PDB file of C-alpha atoms in Angstrom:
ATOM      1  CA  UNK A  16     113.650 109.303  86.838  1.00 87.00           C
ATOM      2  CA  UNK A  17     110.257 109.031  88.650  1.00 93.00           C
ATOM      3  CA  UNK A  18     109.293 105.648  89.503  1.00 95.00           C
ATOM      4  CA  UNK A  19     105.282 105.052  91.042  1.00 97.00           C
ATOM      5  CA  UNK A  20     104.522 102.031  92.385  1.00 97.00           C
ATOM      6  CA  UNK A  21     101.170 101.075  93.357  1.00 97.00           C
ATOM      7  CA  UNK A  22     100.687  97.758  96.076  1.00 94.00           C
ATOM      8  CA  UNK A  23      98.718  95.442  96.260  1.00 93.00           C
ATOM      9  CA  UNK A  24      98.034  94.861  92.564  1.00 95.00           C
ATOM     10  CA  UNK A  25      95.101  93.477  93.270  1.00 96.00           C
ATOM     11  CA  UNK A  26      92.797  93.704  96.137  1.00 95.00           C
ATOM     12  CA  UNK A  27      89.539  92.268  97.466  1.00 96.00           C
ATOM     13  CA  UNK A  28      86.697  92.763 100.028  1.00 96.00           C
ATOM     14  CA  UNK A  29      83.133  92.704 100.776  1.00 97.00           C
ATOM     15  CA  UNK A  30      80.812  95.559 100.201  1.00 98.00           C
ATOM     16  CA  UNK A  31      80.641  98.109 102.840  1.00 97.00           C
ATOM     17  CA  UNK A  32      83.995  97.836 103.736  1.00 97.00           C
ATOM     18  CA  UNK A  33      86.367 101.063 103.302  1.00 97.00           C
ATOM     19  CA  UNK A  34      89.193 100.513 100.675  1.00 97.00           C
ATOM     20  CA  UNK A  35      93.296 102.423 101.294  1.00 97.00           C
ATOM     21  CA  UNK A  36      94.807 102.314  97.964  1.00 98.00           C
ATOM     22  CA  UNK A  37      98.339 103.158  98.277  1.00 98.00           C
ATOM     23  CA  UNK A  38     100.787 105.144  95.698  1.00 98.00           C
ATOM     24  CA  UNK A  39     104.400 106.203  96.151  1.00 98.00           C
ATOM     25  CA  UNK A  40     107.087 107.648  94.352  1.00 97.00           C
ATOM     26  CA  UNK A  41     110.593 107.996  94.403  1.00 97.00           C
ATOM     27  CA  UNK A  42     110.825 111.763  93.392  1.00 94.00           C
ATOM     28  CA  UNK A  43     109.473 113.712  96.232  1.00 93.00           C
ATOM     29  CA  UNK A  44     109.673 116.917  94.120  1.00 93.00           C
ATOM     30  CA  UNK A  45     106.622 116.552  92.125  1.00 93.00           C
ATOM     31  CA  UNK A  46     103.732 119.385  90.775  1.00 92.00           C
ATOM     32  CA  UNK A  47     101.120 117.440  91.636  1.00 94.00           C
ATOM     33  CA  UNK A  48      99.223 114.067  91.294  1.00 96.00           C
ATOM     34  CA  UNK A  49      96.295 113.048  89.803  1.00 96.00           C
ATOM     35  CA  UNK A  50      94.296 109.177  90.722  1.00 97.00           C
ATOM     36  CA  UNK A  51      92.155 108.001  88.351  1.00 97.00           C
ATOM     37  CA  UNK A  52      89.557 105.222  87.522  1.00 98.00           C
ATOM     38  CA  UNK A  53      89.910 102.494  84.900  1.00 97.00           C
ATOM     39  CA  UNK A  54      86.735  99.830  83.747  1.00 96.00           C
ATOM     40  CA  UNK A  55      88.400  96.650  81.772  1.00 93.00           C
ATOM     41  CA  UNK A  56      89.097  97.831  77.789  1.00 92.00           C
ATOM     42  CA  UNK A  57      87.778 101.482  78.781  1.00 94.00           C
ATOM     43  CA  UNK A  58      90.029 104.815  78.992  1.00 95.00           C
ATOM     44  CA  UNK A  59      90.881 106.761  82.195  1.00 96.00           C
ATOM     45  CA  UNK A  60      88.498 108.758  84.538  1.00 95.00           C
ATOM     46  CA  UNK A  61      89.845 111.224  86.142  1.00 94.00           C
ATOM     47  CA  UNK A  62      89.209 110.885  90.339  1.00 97.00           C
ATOM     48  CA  UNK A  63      90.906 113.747  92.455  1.00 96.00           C
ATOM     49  CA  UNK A  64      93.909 115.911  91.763  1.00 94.00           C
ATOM     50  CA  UNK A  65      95.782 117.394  94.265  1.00 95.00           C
ATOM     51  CA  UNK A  66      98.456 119.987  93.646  1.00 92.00           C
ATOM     52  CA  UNK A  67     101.677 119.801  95.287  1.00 92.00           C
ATOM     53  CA  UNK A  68     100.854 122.475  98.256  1.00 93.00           C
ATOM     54  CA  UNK A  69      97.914 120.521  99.404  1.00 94.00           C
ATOM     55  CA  UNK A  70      97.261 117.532 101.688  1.00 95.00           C
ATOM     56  CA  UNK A  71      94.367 116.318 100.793  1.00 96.00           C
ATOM     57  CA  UNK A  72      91.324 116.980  98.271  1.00 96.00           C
ATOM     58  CA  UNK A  73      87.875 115.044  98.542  1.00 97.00           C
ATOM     59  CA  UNK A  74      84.840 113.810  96.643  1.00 96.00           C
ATOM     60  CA  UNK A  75      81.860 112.007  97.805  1.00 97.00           C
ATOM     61  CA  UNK A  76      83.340 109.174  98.790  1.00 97.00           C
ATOM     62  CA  UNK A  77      86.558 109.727  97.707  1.00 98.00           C
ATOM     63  CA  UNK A  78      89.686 111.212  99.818  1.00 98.00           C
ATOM     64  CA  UNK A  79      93.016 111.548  98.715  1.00 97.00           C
ATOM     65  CA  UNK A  80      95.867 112.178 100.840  1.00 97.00           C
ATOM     66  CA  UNK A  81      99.058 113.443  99.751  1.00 97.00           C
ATOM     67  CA  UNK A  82     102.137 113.315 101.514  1.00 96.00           C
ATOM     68  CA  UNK A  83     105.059 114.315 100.041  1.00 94.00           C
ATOM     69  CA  UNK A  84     108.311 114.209 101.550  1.00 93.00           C
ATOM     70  CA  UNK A  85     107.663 110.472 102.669  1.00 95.00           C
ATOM     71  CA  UNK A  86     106.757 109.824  98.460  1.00 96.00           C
ATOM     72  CA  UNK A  87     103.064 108.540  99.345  1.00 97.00           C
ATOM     73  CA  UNK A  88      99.446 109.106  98.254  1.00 98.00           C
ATOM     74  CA  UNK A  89      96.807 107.416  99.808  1.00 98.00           C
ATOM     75  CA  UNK A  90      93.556 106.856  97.943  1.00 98.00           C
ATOM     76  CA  UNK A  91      90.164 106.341 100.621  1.00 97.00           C
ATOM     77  CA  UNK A  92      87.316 105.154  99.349  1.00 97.00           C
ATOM     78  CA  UNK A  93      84.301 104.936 102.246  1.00 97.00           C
ATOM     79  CA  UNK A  94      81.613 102.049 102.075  1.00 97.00           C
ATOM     80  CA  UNK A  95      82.959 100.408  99.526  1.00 97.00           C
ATOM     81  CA  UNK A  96      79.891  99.274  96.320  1.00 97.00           C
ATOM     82  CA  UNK A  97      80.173  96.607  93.987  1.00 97.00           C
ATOM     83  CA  UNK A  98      80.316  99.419  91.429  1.00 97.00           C
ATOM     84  CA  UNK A  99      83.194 100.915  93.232  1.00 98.00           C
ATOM     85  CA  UNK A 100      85.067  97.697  90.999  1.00 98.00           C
ATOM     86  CA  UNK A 101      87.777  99.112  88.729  1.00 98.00           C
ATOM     87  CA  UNK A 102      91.617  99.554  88.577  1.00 97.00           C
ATOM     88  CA  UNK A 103      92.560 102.530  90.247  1.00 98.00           C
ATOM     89  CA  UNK A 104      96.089 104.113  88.799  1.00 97.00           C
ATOM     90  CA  UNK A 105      97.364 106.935  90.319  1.00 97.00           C
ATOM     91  CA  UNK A 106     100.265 109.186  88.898  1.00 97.00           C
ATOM     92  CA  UNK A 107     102.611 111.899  89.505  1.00 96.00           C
ATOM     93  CA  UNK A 108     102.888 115.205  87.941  1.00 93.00           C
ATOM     94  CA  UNK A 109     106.875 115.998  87.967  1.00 90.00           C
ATOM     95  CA  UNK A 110     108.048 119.696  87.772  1.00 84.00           C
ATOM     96  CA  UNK A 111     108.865 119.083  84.005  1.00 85.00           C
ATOM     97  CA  UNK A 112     105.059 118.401  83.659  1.00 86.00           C
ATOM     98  CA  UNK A 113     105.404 114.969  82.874  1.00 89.00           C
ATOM     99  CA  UNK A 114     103.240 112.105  84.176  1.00 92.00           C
ATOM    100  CA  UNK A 115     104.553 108.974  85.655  1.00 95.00           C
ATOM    101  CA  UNK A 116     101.517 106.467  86.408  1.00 96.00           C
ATOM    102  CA  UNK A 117     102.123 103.218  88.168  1.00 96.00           C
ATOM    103  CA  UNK A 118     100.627  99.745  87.230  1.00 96.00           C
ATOM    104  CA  UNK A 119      97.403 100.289  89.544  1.00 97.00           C
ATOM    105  CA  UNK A 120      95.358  98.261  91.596  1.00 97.00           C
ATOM    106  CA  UNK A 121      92.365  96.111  90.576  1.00 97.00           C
ATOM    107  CA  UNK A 122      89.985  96.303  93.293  1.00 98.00           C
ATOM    108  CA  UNK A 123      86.644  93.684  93.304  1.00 98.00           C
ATOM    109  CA  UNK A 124      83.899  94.593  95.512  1.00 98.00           C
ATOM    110  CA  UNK A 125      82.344  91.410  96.801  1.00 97.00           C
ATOM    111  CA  UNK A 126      78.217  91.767  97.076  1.00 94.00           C
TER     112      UNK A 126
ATOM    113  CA  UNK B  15      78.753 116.762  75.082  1.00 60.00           C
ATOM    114  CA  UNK B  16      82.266 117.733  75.650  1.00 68.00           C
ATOM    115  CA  UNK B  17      84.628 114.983  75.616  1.00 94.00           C
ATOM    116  CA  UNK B  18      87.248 113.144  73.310  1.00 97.00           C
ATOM    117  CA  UNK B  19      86.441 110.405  70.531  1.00 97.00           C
ATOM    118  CA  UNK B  20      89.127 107.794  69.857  1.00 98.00           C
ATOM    119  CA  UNK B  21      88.941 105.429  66.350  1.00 96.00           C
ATOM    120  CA  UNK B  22      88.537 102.781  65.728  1.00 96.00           C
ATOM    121  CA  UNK B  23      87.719 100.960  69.390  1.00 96.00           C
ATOM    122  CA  UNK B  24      89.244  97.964  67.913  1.00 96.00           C
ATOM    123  CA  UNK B  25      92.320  97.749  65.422  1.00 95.00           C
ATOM    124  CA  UNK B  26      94.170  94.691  63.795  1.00 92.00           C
ATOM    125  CA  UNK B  27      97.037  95.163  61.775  1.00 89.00           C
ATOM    126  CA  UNK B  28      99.356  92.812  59.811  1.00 89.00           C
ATOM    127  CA  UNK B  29     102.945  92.818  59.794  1.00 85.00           C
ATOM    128  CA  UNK B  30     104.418  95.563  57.215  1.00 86.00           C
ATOM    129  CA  UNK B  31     101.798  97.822  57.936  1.00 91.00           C
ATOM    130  CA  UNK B  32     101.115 101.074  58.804  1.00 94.00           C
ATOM    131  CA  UNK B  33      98.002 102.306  60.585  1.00 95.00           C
ATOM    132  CA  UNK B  34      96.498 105.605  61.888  1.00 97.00           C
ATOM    133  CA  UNK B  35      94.841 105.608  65.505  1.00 98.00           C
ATOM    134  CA  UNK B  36      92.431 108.672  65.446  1.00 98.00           C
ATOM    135  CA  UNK B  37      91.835 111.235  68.527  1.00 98.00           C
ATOM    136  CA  UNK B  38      89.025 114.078  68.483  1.00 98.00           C
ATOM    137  CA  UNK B  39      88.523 116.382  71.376  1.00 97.00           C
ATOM    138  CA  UNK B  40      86.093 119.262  71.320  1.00 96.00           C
ATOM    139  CA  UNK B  41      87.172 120.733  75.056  1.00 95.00           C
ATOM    140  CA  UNK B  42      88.960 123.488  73.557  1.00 95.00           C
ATOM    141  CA  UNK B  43      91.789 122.329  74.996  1.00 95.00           C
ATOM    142  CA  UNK B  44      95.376 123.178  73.872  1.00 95.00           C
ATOM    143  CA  UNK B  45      97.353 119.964  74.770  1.00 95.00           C
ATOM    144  CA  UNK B  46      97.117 116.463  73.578  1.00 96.00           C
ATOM    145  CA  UNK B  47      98.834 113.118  74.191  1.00 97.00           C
ATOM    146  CA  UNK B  48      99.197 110.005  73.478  1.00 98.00           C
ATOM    147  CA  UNK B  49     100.129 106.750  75.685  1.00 98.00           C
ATOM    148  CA  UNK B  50     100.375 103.052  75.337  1.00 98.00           C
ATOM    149  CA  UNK B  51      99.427 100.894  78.057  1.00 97.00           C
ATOM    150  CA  UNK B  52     100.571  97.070  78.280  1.00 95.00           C
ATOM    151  CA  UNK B  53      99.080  94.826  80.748  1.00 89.00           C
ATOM    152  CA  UNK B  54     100.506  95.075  84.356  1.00 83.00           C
ATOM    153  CA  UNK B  55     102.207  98.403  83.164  1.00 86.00           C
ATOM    154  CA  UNK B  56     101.639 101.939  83.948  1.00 88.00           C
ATOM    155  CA  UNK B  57     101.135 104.175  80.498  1.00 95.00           C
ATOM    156  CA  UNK B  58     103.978 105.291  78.723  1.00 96.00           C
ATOM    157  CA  UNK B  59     104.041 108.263  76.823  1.00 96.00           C
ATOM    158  CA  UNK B  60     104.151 108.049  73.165  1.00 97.00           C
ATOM    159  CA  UNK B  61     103.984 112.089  71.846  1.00 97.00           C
ATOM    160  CA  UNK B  62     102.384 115.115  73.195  1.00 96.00           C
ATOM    161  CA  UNK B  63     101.510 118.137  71.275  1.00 96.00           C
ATOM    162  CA  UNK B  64     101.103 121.610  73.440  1.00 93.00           C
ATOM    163  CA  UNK B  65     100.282 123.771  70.313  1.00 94.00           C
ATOM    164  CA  UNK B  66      98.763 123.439  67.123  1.00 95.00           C
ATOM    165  CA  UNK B  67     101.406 122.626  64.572  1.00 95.00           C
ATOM    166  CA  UNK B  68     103.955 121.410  67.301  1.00 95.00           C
ATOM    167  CA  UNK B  69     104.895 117.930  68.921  1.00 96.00           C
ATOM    168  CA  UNK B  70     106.921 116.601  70.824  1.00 95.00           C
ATOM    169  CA  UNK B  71     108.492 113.146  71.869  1.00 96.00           C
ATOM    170  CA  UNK B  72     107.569 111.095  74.282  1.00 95.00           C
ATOM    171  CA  UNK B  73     109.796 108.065  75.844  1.00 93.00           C
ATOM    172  CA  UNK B  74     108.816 105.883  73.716  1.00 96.00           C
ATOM    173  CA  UNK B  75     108.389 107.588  70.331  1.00 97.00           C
ATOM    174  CA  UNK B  76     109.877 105.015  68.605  1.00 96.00           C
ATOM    175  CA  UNK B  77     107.970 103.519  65.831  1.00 96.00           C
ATOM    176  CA  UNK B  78     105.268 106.244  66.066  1.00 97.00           C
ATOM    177  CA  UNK B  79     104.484 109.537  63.942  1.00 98.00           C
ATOM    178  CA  UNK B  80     102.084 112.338  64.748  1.00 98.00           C
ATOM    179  CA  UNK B  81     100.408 115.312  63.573  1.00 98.00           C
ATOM    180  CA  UNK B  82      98.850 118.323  64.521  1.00 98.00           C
ATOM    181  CA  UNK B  83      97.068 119.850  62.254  1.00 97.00           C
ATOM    182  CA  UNK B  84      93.827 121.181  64.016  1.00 97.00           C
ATOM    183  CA  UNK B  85      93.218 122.098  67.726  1.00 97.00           C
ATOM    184  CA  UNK B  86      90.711 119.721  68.004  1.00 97.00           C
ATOM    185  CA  UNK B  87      92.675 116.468  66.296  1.00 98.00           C
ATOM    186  CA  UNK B  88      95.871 114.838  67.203  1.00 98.00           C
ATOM    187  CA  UNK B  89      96.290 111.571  64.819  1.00 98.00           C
ATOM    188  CA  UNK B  90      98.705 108.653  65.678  1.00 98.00           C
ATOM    189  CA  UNK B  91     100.677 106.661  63.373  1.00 97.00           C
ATOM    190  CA  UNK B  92     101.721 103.105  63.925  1.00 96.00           C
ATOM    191  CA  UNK B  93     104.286 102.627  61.289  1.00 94.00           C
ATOM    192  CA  UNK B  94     106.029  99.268  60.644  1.00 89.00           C
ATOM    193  CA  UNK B  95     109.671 100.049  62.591  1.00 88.00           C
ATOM    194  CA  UNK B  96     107.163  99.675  65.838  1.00 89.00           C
ATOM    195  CA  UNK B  97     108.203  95.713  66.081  1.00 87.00           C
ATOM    196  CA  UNK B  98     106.175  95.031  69.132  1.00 91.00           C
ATOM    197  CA  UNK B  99     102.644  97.467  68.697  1.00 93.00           C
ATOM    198  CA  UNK B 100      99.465  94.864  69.981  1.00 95.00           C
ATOM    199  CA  UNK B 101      98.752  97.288  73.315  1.00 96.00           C
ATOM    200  CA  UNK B 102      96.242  99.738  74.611  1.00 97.00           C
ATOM    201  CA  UNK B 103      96.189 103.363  72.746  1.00 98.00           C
ATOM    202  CA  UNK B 104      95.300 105.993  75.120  1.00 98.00           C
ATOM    203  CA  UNK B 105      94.430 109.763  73.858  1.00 98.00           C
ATOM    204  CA  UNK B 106      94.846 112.637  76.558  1.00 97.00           C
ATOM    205  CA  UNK B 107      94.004 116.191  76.512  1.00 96.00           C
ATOM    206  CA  UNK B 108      94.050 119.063  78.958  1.00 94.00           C
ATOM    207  CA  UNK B 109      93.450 122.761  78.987  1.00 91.00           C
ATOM    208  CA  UNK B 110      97.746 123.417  79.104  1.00 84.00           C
ATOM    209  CA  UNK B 111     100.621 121.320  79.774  1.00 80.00           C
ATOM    210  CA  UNK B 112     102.023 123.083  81.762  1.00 80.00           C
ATOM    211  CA  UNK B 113     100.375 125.629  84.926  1.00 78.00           C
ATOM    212  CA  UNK B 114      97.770 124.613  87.274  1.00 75.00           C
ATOM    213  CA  UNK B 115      95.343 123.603  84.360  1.00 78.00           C
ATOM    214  CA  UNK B 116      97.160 120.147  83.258  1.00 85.00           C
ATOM    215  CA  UNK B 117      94.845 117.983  84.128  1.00 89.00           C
ATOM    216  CA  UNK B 118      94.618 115.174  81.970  1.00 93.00           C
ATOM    217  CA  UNK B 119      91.468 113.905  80.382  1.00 94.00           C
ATOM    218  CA  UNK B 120      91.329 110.458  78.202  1.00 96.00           C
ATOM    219  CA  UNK B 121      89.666 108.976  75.646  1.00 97.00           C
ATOM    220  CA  UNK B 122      88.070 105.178  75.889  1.00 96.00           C
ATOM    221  CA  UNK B 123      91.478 104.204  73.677  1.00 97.00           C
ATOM    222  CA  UNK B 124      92.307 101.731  71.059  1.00 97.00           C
ATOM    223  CA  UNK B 125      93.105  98.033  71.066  1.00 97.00           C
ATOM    224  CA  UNK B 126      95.662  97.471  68.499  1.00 96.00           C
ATOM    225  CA  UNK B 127      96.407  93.872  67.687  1.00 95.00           C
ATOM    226  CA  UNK B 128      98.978  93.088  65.419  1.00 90.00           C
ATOM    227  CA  UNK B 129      98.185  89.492  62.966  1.00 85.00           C
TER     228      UNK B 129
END
């Protein structure tokens, strides 16, 4: 059975400063994985997906790096914005096409 | 506007009861789902439907009951053997399930809260 994990639950630091969000799961053979964005009591937004054969995939801001025979995804986020505040989840796509998400991290942006 | 509608945002139900969470998506897209999420928890997955007419379970169908009537709706049903429901409700759709278009897409959910 898949198991993500997603540490520190919670993380904090002052504007400008670039945020590593760390994933990684126990089932190396996945299809791919997806990170997303989550506000308090709203749904998911989807960030970055990256399939399986790729390292990384960007946006803005926004890198993701996959690596998977050590099990990890790394979620950058450059110059971190008060707005950037959120719980970021990220979760695997196994070859079954199931998703397995982990808990997330709750990042605060300090102005 | 593409995107998909969840109802009601906010849902309180009293012991004994069922109730129906409602999910509308008008992406054209052929797969749905549905997950709870409890705090400090990733989401679990309830039911997911790939076709119209056709669901499956979920690991933690227990509880629940779906339909699939239309493309565009996928309906959940709390019923009363769910002993513990108060949680998050999050509706999912993307293009396929499986293939290179699974890409999920969510809903802004639905806070059940049991009296």
């Amino acid at each position: 059975k898949q198991e993500v994990t997603q540490i520190p639950a919670a993380l904090s630091v002052p504007e400008g400063e670039n945020l590593v969000l760390n994933c990684s799961f126990t089932d190396s053979a996945i299809y791919n994985l997806q990170w997303f964005r989550q506000d308090p009591g709203k749904g998911l937004t989807s960030l970055l997906l990256i399939q399986s054969s790729q390292r990384e995939q960007t946006s803005g801001r926004l890198n993701a790096s996959l690596d998977k025979s050590s099990g990890r995804s790394t979620l950058y986020i450059a110059a971190s914005q008060p707005g950037d505040s959120a719980t970021y989840l990220c979760a695997a796509t196994s070859n079954d096409y199931k998703l397995s998400f982990g808990a997330g991290t709750t990042v605060t942006v300090r102005a | 506007d593409g995107g998909i509608t969840q109802s009601p945002k906010y849902l309180f139900r009293k012991e004994g009861q069922n109730v129906t969470l409602s999910c509308e998506q008008n992406l054209n897209h052929d797969a749905m789902y549905w997950y709870r999420q409890d705090p400090g928890q990733g989401l679990r997955l309830i039911y997911y439907s790939q076709i119209v007419n056709d669901f499956q379970k979920g690991d933690i169908a227990e509880g629940y009951s779906v339909s699939r009537e239309k493309k565009e709706s996928f309906p959940l049903t709390v019923t009363s053997a769910q002993k513990n429901p108060t949680a998050f409700y999050l509706c999912a759709s993307s293009i396929e399930r499986q293939g290179i278009y699974n890409e999920q897409f969510f809903g802004p959910g639905t806070r059940l809260t049991v009296l």
